[in-house]
C-alpha positions as YAML, in Angstrom:
chain: A
units: angstrom
residues:
- id: 1
  name: UNK
  ca: [17.87, -4.30, 51.34]
- id: 2
  name: UNK
  ca: [15.63, -1.46, 52.31]
- id: 3
  name: UNK
  ca: [12.39, -1.91, 54.22]
- id: 4
  name: UNK
  ca: [10.71, -0.68, 51.09]
- id: 5
  name: UNK
  ca: [12.17, -3.41, 48.99]
- id: 6
  name: UNK
  ca: [11.12, -6.09, 51.34]
- id: 7
  name: UNK
  ca: [7.63, -4.76, 51.20]
- id: 8
  name: UNK
  ca: [7.66, -4.92, 47.51]
- id: 9
  name: UNK
  ca: [8.90, -8.53, 47.81]
- id: 10
  name: UNK
  ca: [5.80, -9.33, 50.07]
- id: 11
  name: UNK
  ca: [3.58, -8.30, 47.18]
- id: 12
  name: UNK
  ca: [1.12, -6.45, 49.28]
- id: 13
  name: UNK
  ca: [-1.64, -6.38, 46.45]
- id: 14
  name: UNK
  ca: [-1.91, -10.08, 46.74]
- id: 15
  name: UNK
  ca: [-2.36, -10.29, 50.49]
- id: 16
  name: UNK
  ca: [-6.16, -9.75, 50.14]
- id: 17
  name: UNK
  ca: [-5.91, -13.45, 49.09]
- id: 18
  name: UNK
  ca: [-5.15, -14.42, 52.84]
- id: 19
  name: UNK
  ca: [-7.36, -11.73, 54.44]
- id: 20
  name: UNK
  ca: [-10.79, -12.24, 52.54]
- id: 21
  name: UNK
  ca: [-11.25, -15.79, 53.48]
- id: 22
  name: UNK
  ca: [-10.78, -15.31, 57.11]
- id: 23
  name: UNK
  ca: [-13.15, -12.25, 57.10]
- id: 24
  name: UNK
  ca: [-15.89, -14.16, 55.16]
- id: 25
  name: UNK
  ca: [-15.56, -17.26, 57.32]
- id: 26
  name: UNK
  ca: [-15.76, -15.43, 60.56]
- id: 27
  name: UNK
  ca: [-18.80, -13.59, 59.33]
- id: 28
  name: UNK
  ca: [-20.47, -16.89, 58.30]
- id: 29
  name: UNK
  ca: [-19.74, -18.22, 61.81]
- id: 30
  name: UNK
  ca: [-21.78, -15.32, 63.18]
- id: 31
  name: UNK
  ca: [-24.51, -15.64, 60.50]
- id: 32
  name: UNK
  ca: [-24.99, -19.32, 61.25]
- id: 33
  name: UNK
  ca: [-25.57, -18.55, 65.05]
- id: 34
  name: UNK
  ca: [-22.17, -19.57, 66.51]
- id: 35
  name: UNK
  ca: [-20.14, -17.44, 68.79]
- id: 36
  name: UNK
  ca: [-16.88, -15.79, 67.36]
- id: 37
  name: UNK
  ca: [-13.55, -16.52, 69.12]
- id: 38
  name: UNK
  ca: [-11.55, -13.45, 68.06]
- id: 39
  name: UNK
  ca: [-8.43, -14.89, 69.18]
- id: 40
  name: UNK
  ca: [-8.95, -17.72, 66.60]
- id: 41
  name: UNK
  ca: [-9.71, -15.25, 63.81]
- id: 42
  name: UNK
  ca: [-6.64, -13.12, 64.62]
- id: 43
  name: UNK
  ca: [-4.28, -16.08, 64.72]
- id: 44
  name: UNK
  ca: [-5.81, -17.62, 61.59]
- id: 45
  name: UNK
  ca: [-5.41, -14.13, 59.76]
- id: 46
  name: UNK
  ca: [-1.72, -13.88, 60.91]
- id: 47
  name: UNK
  ca: [-0.94, -17.46, 60.07]
- id: 48
  name: UNK
  ca: [-2.51, -17.06, 56.60]
- id: 49
  name: UNK
  ca: [-0.76, -13.87, 55.92]
- id: 50
  name: UNK
  ca: [2.71, -15.56, 56.86]
- id: 51
  name: UNK
  ca: [1.88, -18.41, 54.46]
- id: 52
  name: UNK
  ca: [0.96, -16.00, 51.63]
- id: 53
  name: UNK
  ca: [3.94, -13.90, 52.06]
- id: 54
  name: UNK
  ca: [6.29, -16.96, 52.40]
- id: 55
  name: UNK
  ca: [4.82, -18.33, 49.16]
- id: 56
  name: UNK
  ca: [5.26, -15.00, 47.43]
- id: 57
  name: UNK
  ca: [8.95, -14.66, 48.43]
- id: 58
  name: UNK
  ca: [9.91, -18.24, 47.61]
- id: 59
  name: UNK
  ca: [8.13, -17.80, 44.24]
- id: 60
  name: UNK
  ca: [10.11, -14.61, 43.62]
- id: 61
  name: UNK
  ca: [13.42, -16.38, 44.23]
- id: 62
  name: UNK
  ca: [12.74, -19.60, 42.25]
- id: 63
  name: UNK
  ca: [11.14, -17.78, 39.33]
- id: 64
  name: UNK
  ca: [14.27, -15.79, 38.88]
- id: 65
  name: UNK
  ca: [16.55, -18.73, 39.19]
- id: 66
  name: UNK
  ca: [14.56, -20.72, 36.71]
- id: 67
  name: UNK
  ca: [14.47, -17.76, 34.13]
- id: 68
  name: UNK
  ca: [10.67, -17.11, 34.48]
- id: 69
  name: UNK
  ca: [11.44, -13.45, 35.56]
- id: 70
  name: UNK
  ca: [13.54, -11.80, 32.85]
- id: 71
  name: UNK
  ca: [14.56, -8.28, 32.09]
- id: 72
  name: UNK
  ca: [11.56, -7.99, 29.67]
- id: 73
  name: UNK
  ca: [9.09, -8.96, 32.45]
- id: 74
  name: UNK
  ca: [5.76, -7.08, 31.91]
- id: 75
  name: UNK
  ca: [4.48, -7.61, 35.43]
- id: 76
  name: UNK
  ca: [5.29, -5.66, 38.68]
- id: 77
  name: UNK
  ca: [8.89, -5.38, 39.84]
- id: 78
  name: UNK
  ca: [10.42, -8.57, 41.35]
- id: 79
  name: UNK
  ca: [13.07, -7.76, 43.70]
- id: 80
  name: UNK
  ca: [15.41, -10.60, 42.82]
- id: 81
  name: UNK
  ca: [15.02, -10.05, 39.10]
- id: 82
  name: UNK
  ca: [15.88, -6.19, 39.53]
- id: 83
  name: UNK
  ca: [18.87, -7.22, 41.89]
- id: 84
  name: UNK
  ca: [17.30, -5.30, 44.91]
- id: 85
  name: UNK
  ca: [17.57, -8.26, 47.17]
- id: 86
  name: UNK
  ca: [19.63, -11.43, 46.57]
- id: 87
  name: UNK
  ca: [17.74, -14.79, 45.85]
- id: 88
  name: UNK
  ca: [19.31, -16.28, 49.00]
- id: 89
  name: UNK
  ca: [18.00, -13.63, 51.37]
- id: 90
  name: UNK
  ca: [14.56, -13.74, 49.60]
- id: 91
  name: UNK
  ca: [14.43, -17.50, 49.92]
- id: 92
  name: UNK
  ca: [15.45, -17.14, 53.66]
- id: 93
  name: UNK
  ca: [12.69, -14.60, 54.21]
- id: 94
  name: UNK
  ca: [10.30, -17.07, 52.80]
- id: 95
  name: UNK
  ca: [11.33, -19.82, 55.03]
- id: 96
  name: UNK
  ca: [11.14, -17.43, 58.06]
- id: 97
  name: UNK
  ca: [7.61, -16.55, 57.08]
- id: 98
  name: UNK
  ca: [6.67, -20.09, 57.13]
- id: 99
  name: UNK
  ca: [8.28, -20.54, 60.63]
- id: 100
  name: UNK
  ca: [6.13, -17.60, 61.71]
- id: 101
  name: UNK
  ca: [3.02, -19.15, 60.18]
- id: 102
  name: UNK
  ca: [3.76, -22.34, 62.32]
- id: 103
  name: UNK
  ca: [4.04, -20.21, 65.59]
- id: 104
  name: UNK
  ca: [0.94, -18.39, 64.86]
- id: 105
  name: UNK
  ca: [-0.72, -21.66, 64.13]
- id: 106
  name: UNK
  ca: [0.04, -23.32, 67.54]
- id: 107
  name: UNK
  ca: [-3.12, -21.90, 69.21]
- id: 108
  name: UNK
  ca: [-5.19, -23.12, 66.14]
- id: 109
  name: UNK
  ca: [-3.72, -26.69, 66.57]
- id: 110
  name: UNK
  ca: [-4.57, -26.60, 70.24]
- id: 111
  name: UNK
  ca: [-8.12, -25.61, 69.45]
- id: 112
  name: UNK
  ca: [-8.78, -27.70, 66.28]
- id: 113
  name: UNK
  ca: [-6.47, -30.80, 66.70]
- id: 114
  name: UNK
  ca: [-5.24, -32.97, 63.96]
- id: 115
  name: UNK
  ca: [-7.48, -31.47, 61.20]
- id: 116
  name: UNK
  ca: [-5.77, -28.29, 61.61]
- id: 117
  name: UNK
  ca: [-2.37, -29.87, 61.91]
- id: 118
  name: UNK
  ca: [-3.13, -31.63, 58.42]
- id: 119
  name: UNK
  ca: [-4.34, -28.38, 56.87]
- id: 120
  name: UNK
  ca: [-1.32, -26.37, 58.12]
- id: 121
  name: UNK
  ca: [1.19, -28.99, 57.18]
- id: 122
  name: UNK
  ca: [-0.26, -29.31, 53.67]
- id: 123
  name: UNK
  ca: [-0.46, -25.59, 53.30]
- id: 124
  name: UNK
  ca: [3.08, -25.15, 54.09]
- id: 125
  name: UNK
  ca: [4.32, -28.00, 51.84]
- id: 126
  name: UNK
  ca: [2.21, -26.62, 48.76]
- id: 127
  name: UNK
  ca: [3.21, -23.11, 49.55]
- id: 128
  name: UNK
  ca: [6.71, -24.02, 48.89]
- id: 129
  name: UNK
  ca: [5.82, -26.43, 46.11]
- id: 130
  name: UNK
  ca: [3.85, -23.78, 44.29]
- id: 131
  name: UNK
  ca: [7.19, -22.98, 42.57]
- id: 132
  name: UNK
  ca: [9.82, -25.20, 44.23]
- id: 133
  name: UNK
  ca: [10.56, -28.86, 44.68]
- id: 134
  name: UNK
  ca: [10.32, -31.71, 42.25]
- id: 135
  name: UNK
  ca: [6.74, -30.88, 41.02]
- id: 136
  name: UNK
  ca: [6.31, -27.09, 41.08]
- id: 137
  name: UNK
  ca: [2.55, -26.60, 40.87]
- id: 138
  name: UNK
  ca: [2.65, -23.33, 38.93]
- id: 139
  name: UNK
  ca: [5.14, -24.88, 36.37]
- id: 140
  name: UNK
  ca: [2.77, -27.83, 35.76]
- id: 141
  name: UNK
  ca: [-0.58, -25.94, 35.32]
- id: 142
  name: UNK
  ca: [-1.85, -26.75, 38.84]
- id: 143
  name: UNK
  ca: [-1.50, -23.28, 40.25]
- id: 144
  name: UNK
  ca: [-4.99, -22.26, 39.62]
- id: 145
  name: UNK
  ca: [-6.44, -25.46, 41.46]
- id: 146
  name: UNK
  ca: [-4.04, -24.76, 44.37]
- id: 147
  name: UNK
  ca: [-5.55, -21.17, 44.72]
- id: 148
  name: UNK
  ca: [-9.20, -22.33, 44.58]
- id: 149
  name: UNK
  ca: [-8.48, -24.97, 47.21]
- id: 150
  name: UNK
  ca: [-6.27, -23.21, 49.57]
- id: 151
  name: UNK
  ca: [-7.21, -19.63, 49.30]
- id: 152
  name: UNK
  ca: [-10.91, -20.51, 49.09]
- id: 153
  name: UNK
  ca: [-12.32, -23.96, 50.37]
- id: 154
  name: UNK
  ca: [-9.52, -24.67, 52.85]
- id: 155
  name: UNK
  ca: [-9.16, -21.20, 54.25]
- id: 156
  name: UNK
  ca: [-12.81, -20.65, 54.67]
- id: 157
  name: UNK
  ca: [-13.57, -24.05, 55.81]
- id: 158
  name: UNK
  ca: [-10.64, -24.13, 58.14]
- id: 159
  name: UNK
  ca: [-11.66, -21.02, 60.19]
- id: 160
  name: UNK
  ca: [-15.29, -22.00, 60.24]
- id: 161
  name: UNK
  ca: [-14.23, -25.57, 61.63]
- id: 162
  name: UNK
  ca: [-12.13, -23.87, 64.18]
- id: 163
  name: UNK
  ca: [-15.21, -21.95, 65.53]
- id: 164
  name: UNK
  ca: [-17.91, -24.69, 65.14]
- id: 165
  name: UNK
  ca: [-16.16, -28.05, 64.91]
- id: 166
  name: UNK
  ca: [-18.00, -28.84, 61.65]
- id: 167
  name: UNK
  ca: [-18.16, -27.96, 57.94]
- id: 168
  name: UNK
  ca: [-21.36, -27.28, 56.08]
- id: 169
  name: UNK
  ca: [-22.71, -26.50, 52.61]
- id: 170
  name: UNK
  ca: [-22.57, -22.59, 53.27]
- id: 171
  name: UNK
  ca: [-18.74, -23.07, 53.76]
- id: 172
  name: UNK
  ca: [-18.38, -24.89, 50.46]
- id: 173
  name: UNK
  ca: [-20.25, -22.24, 48.48]
- id: 174
  name: UNK
  ca: [-18.45, -19.23, 50.25]
- id: 175
  name: UNK
  ca: [-15.10, -21.07, 49.82]
- id: 176
  name: UNK
  ca: [-15.72, -21.51, 46.03]
- id: 177
  name: UNK
  ca: [-16.77, -17.94, 45.55]
- id: 178
  name: UNK
  ca: [-13.74, -16.51, 47.36]
- id: 179
  name: UNK
  ca: [-11.44, -19.05, 45.81]
- id: 180
  name: UNK
  ca: [-12.62, -18.37, 42.26]
- id: 181
  name: UNK
  ca: [-12.07, -14.57, 42.67]
- id: 182
  name: UNK
  ca: [-8.61, -15.12, 44.08]
- id: 183
  name: UNK
  ca: [-7.81, -17.31, 41.14]
- id: 184
  name: UNK
  ca: [-8.92, -14.69, 38.57]
- id: 185
  name: UNK
  ca: [-5.63, -12.85, 39.62]
- id: 186
  name: UNK
  ca: [-3.59, -15.83, 38.78]
- id: 187
  name: UNK
  ca: [-5.38, -16.36, 35.45]
- id: 188
  name: UNK
  ca: [-4.85, -12.77, 34.37]
- id: 189
  name: UNK
  ca: [-1.21, -12.87, 35.52]
- id: 190
  name: UNK
  ca: [-0.62, -16.03, 33.48]
- id: 191
  name: UNK
  ca: [-2.35, -14.76, 30.35]
- id: 192
  name: UNK
  ca: [-0.19, -11.61, 30.61]
- id: 193
  name: UNK
  ca: [2.99, -13.62, 30.87]
- id: 194
  name: UNK
  ca: [2.17, -16.43, 28.49]
- id: 195
  name: UNK
  ca: [5.04, -15.89, 26.08]
- id: 196
  name: UNK
  ca: [7.58, -15.50, 28.79]
- id: 197
  name: UNK
  ca: [6.38, -18.57, 30.65]
- id: 198
  name: UNK
  ca: [6.59, -20.45, 27.37]
- id: 199
  name: UNK
  ca: [10.14, -19.66, 26.94]
- id: 200
  name: UNK
  ca: [10.82, -20.68, 30.60]
- id: 201
  name: UNK
  ca: [8.90, -23.94, 30.29]
- id: 202
  name: UNK
  ca: [6.40, -22.78, 32.82]
- id: 203
  name: UNK
  ca: [3.32, -24.60, 31.63]
- id: 204
  name: UNK
  ca: [0.52, -22.62, 33.07]
- id: 205
  name: UNK
  ca: [-2.98, -23.23, 31.79]
- id: 206
  name: UNK
  ca: [-2.48, -20.26, 29.52]
- id: 207
  name: UNK
  ca: [0.55, -21.84, 28.06]
- id: 208
  name: UNK
  ca: [-1.09, -25.29, 27.79]
- id: 209
  name: UNK
  ca: [-4.35, -24.38, 26.22]
- id: 210
  name: UNK
  ca: [-3.87, -20.81, 24.68]
- id: 211
  name: UNK
  ca: [-5.11, -17.25, 25.22]
- id: 212
  name: UNK
  ca: [-8.74, -18.05, 24.33]
- id: 213
  name: UNK
  ca: [-8.87, -20.67, 26.97]
- id: 214
  name: UNK
  ca: [-7.43, -18.28, 29.54]
- id: 215
  name: UNK
  ca: [-10.03, -15.58, 28.74]
- id: 216
  name: UNK
  ca: [-12.78, -18.22, 29.05]
- id: 217
  name: UNK
  ca: [-11.37, -19.14, 32.48]
- id: 218
  name: UNK
  ca: [-11.57, -15.56, 33.74]
- id: 219
  name: UNK
  ca: [-15.13, -15.25, 32.40]
- id: 220
  name: UNK
  ca: [-16.10, -18.47, 34.05]
- id: 221
  name: UNK
  ca: [-14.51, -17.67, 37.44]
- id: 222
  name: UNK
  ca: [-16.14, -14.39, 37.61]
- id: 223
  name: UNK
  ca: [-19.52, -15.49, 36.35]
- id: 224
  name: UNK
  ca: [-19.86, -18.41, 38.68]
- id: 225
  name: UNK
  ca: [-18.85, -16.44, 41.72]
- id: 226
  name: UNK
  ca: [-21.63, -14.05, 41.04]
- id: 227
  name: UNK
  ca: [-24.17, -16.71, 40.04]
- id: 228
  name: UNK
  ca: [-23.65, -18.48, 43.35]
- id: 229
  name: UNK
  ca: [-24.99, -15.52, 44.98]
- id: 230
  name: UNK
  ca: [-28.46, -17.18, 44.31]
- id: 231
  name: UNK
  ca: [-27.53, -19.64, 46.95]
- id: 232
  name: UNK
  ca: [-27.55, -17.02, 49.66]
- id: 233
  name: UNK
  ca: [-30.86, -15.72, 48.46]
- id: 234
  name: UNK
  ca: [-32.38, -19.07, 48.80]
- id: 235
  name: UNK
  ca: [-31.14, -19.38, 52.43]
- id: 236
  name: UNK
  ca: [-32.55, -15.95, 53.24]
- id: 237
  name: UNK
  ca: [-29.40, -13.92, 53.33]
- id: 238
  name: UNK
  ca: [-30.74, -11.00, 51.30]
- id: 239
  name: UNK
  ca: [-27.89, -8.63, 52.03]
- id: 240
  name: UNK
  ca: [-25.25, -11.22, 51.34]
- id: 241
  name: UNK
  ca: [-26.85, -11.61, 47.97]
- id: 242
  name: UNK
  ca: [-27.33, -7.96, 47.05]
- id: 243
  name: UNK
  ca: [-24.14, -6.25, 48.40]
- id: 244
  name: UNK
  ca: [-21.48, -8.16, 46.47]
- id: 245
  name: UNK
  ca: [-23.44, -7.13, 43.29]
- id: 246
  name: UNK
  ca: [-21.97, -3.66, 43.74]
- id: 247
  name: UNK
  ca: [-18.65, -5.10, 42.55]
- id: 248
  name: UNK
  ca: [-20.18, -6.62, 39.47]
- id: 249
  name: UNK
  ca: [-19.59, -3.60, 37.18]
- id: 250
  name: UNK
  ca: [-15.80, -3.71, 37.94]
- id: 251
  name: UNK
  ca: [-15.72, -7.47, 37.16]
- id: 252
  name: UNK
  ca: [-17.42, -6.84, 33.91]
- id: 253
  name: UNK
  ca: [-14.97, -3.96, 32.98]
- id: 254
  name: UNK
  ca: [-12.03, -6.44, 33.70]
- id: 255
  name: UNK
  ca: [-13.57, -9.10, 31.59]
- id: 256
  name: UNK
  ca: [-14.37, -6.93, 28.71]
- id: 257
  name: UNK
  ca: [-10.97, -5.29, 28.72]
- id: 258
  name: UNK
  ca: [-9.11, -8.76, 28.85]
- id: 259
  name: UNK
  ca: [-11.19, -9.92, 25.91]
- id: 260
  name: UNK
  ca: [-10.57, -6.79, 23.82]
- id: 261
  name: UNK
  ca: [-6.80, -6.26, 24.66]
- id: 262
  name: UNK
  ca: [-3.71, -8.55, 23.78]
- id: 263
  name: UNK
  ca: [-1.54, -9.43, 26.59]
- id: 264
  name: UNK
  ca: [0.67, -6.65, 27.61]
- id: 265
  name: UNK
  ca: [1.75, -4.31, 30.60]
- id: 266
  name: UNK
  ca: [-1.70, -2.76, 30.66]
- id: 267
  name: UNK
  ca: [-2.86, -6.16, 32.15]
- id: 268
  name: UNK
  ca: [-1.28, -4.87, 35.47]
- id: 269
  name: UNK
  ca: [-4.09, -2.46, 35.82]
- id: 270
  name: UNK
  ca: [-6.57, -5.35, 35.23]
- id: 271
  name: UNK
  ca: [-4.87, -7.33, 37.97]
- id: 272
  name: UNK
  ca: [-5.37, -4.23, 40.32]
- id: 273
  name: UNK
  ca: [-9.01, -4.10, 39.44]
- id: 274
  name: UNK
  ca: [-9.46, -7.77, 39.72]
- id: 275
  name: UNK
  ca: [-7.86, -7.59, 43.25]
- id: 276
  name: UNK
  ca: [-10.37, -4.79, 43.94]
- id: 277
  name: UNK
  ca: [-13.25, -7.12, 43.02]
- id: 278
  name: UNK
  ca: [-12.08, -9.89, 45.29]
- id: 279
  name: UNK
  ca: [-11.75, -7.54, 48.28]
- id: 280
  name: UNK
  ca: [-14.91, -5.56, 47.72]
- id: 281
  name: UNK
  ca: [-16.93, -8.90, 47.02]
- id: 282
  name: UNK
  ca: [-15.46, -10.69, 50.12]
- id: 283
  name: UNK
  ca: [-16.04, -7.56, 52.40]
- id: 284
  name: UNK
  ca: [-19.61, -6.91, 51.16]
- id: 285
  name: UNK
  ca: [-20.58, -10.63, 51.50]
- id: 286
  name: UNK
  ca: [-19.27, -10.70, 54.84]
- id: 287
  name: UNK
  ca: [-21.13, -7.53, 55.84]
- id: 288
  name: UNK
  ca: [-24.22, -9.00, 54.11]
- id: 289
  name: UNK
  ca: [-23.87, -12.09, 56.23]
- id: 290
  name: UNK
  ca: [-23.89, -10.21, 59.50]
- id: 291
  name: UNK
  ca: [-26.80, -8.06, 58.49]
- id: 292
  name: UNK
  ca: [-28.61, -11.04, 57.19]
...
């Protein structure tokens, strides 16, 4: 159980899903004329990272136990499947991550009250229920909706609410954009693993509706994220409209390659590029909101 193995188990390439919403929300607070409380941003970021890491660890352990991660897995290495860390230790690490998320969330609850309590409790429950419990979301085809909601709308909206005490239409649009781009990663992952998931009775959207549906889903998620940039143009946020367009060529290449290539190990490179789009789009939009 080396440090390197634990770092692998954290799935560092997925952690942008926790970072980007906090960065975008904080930039939106500034753009809308409110003061930024940096302590709130830092604690929100730490709590979000712990929830993401905890969800990843629990997912690693449970997928192995349910047979979704097998020796013929095409995706990145999973530490339990490779025998690098025992499922019991990985599950323990996930639960400890959730405890850290609660600790980092205490200042947020003090500031935001019961709204933040509800968001935090629901995030923790569904983080576990993503693959665990009697109704595992990822095994029932609800994983994509979970990511849109909690790594988009809830994450952006929660940080904005902590600073301002309110929600607004810009929060909704930014949350959809960030959430959709995070969900692209899940959609590509599920398309790559469709045959393995079918054998493990993991009924992702790709399993339920087929490869063509999954490809259209990826196209839709990318397309709407970029089309919604028109909203920021209408509100006078010129740079927040233009800067994210710099990541459009990468999104186009990912979409093109997914449509041209049957699912296989090469999809790991498409995942890396879609993660890059998520990061670049989010950071560029945040910078654009600040520059206005």
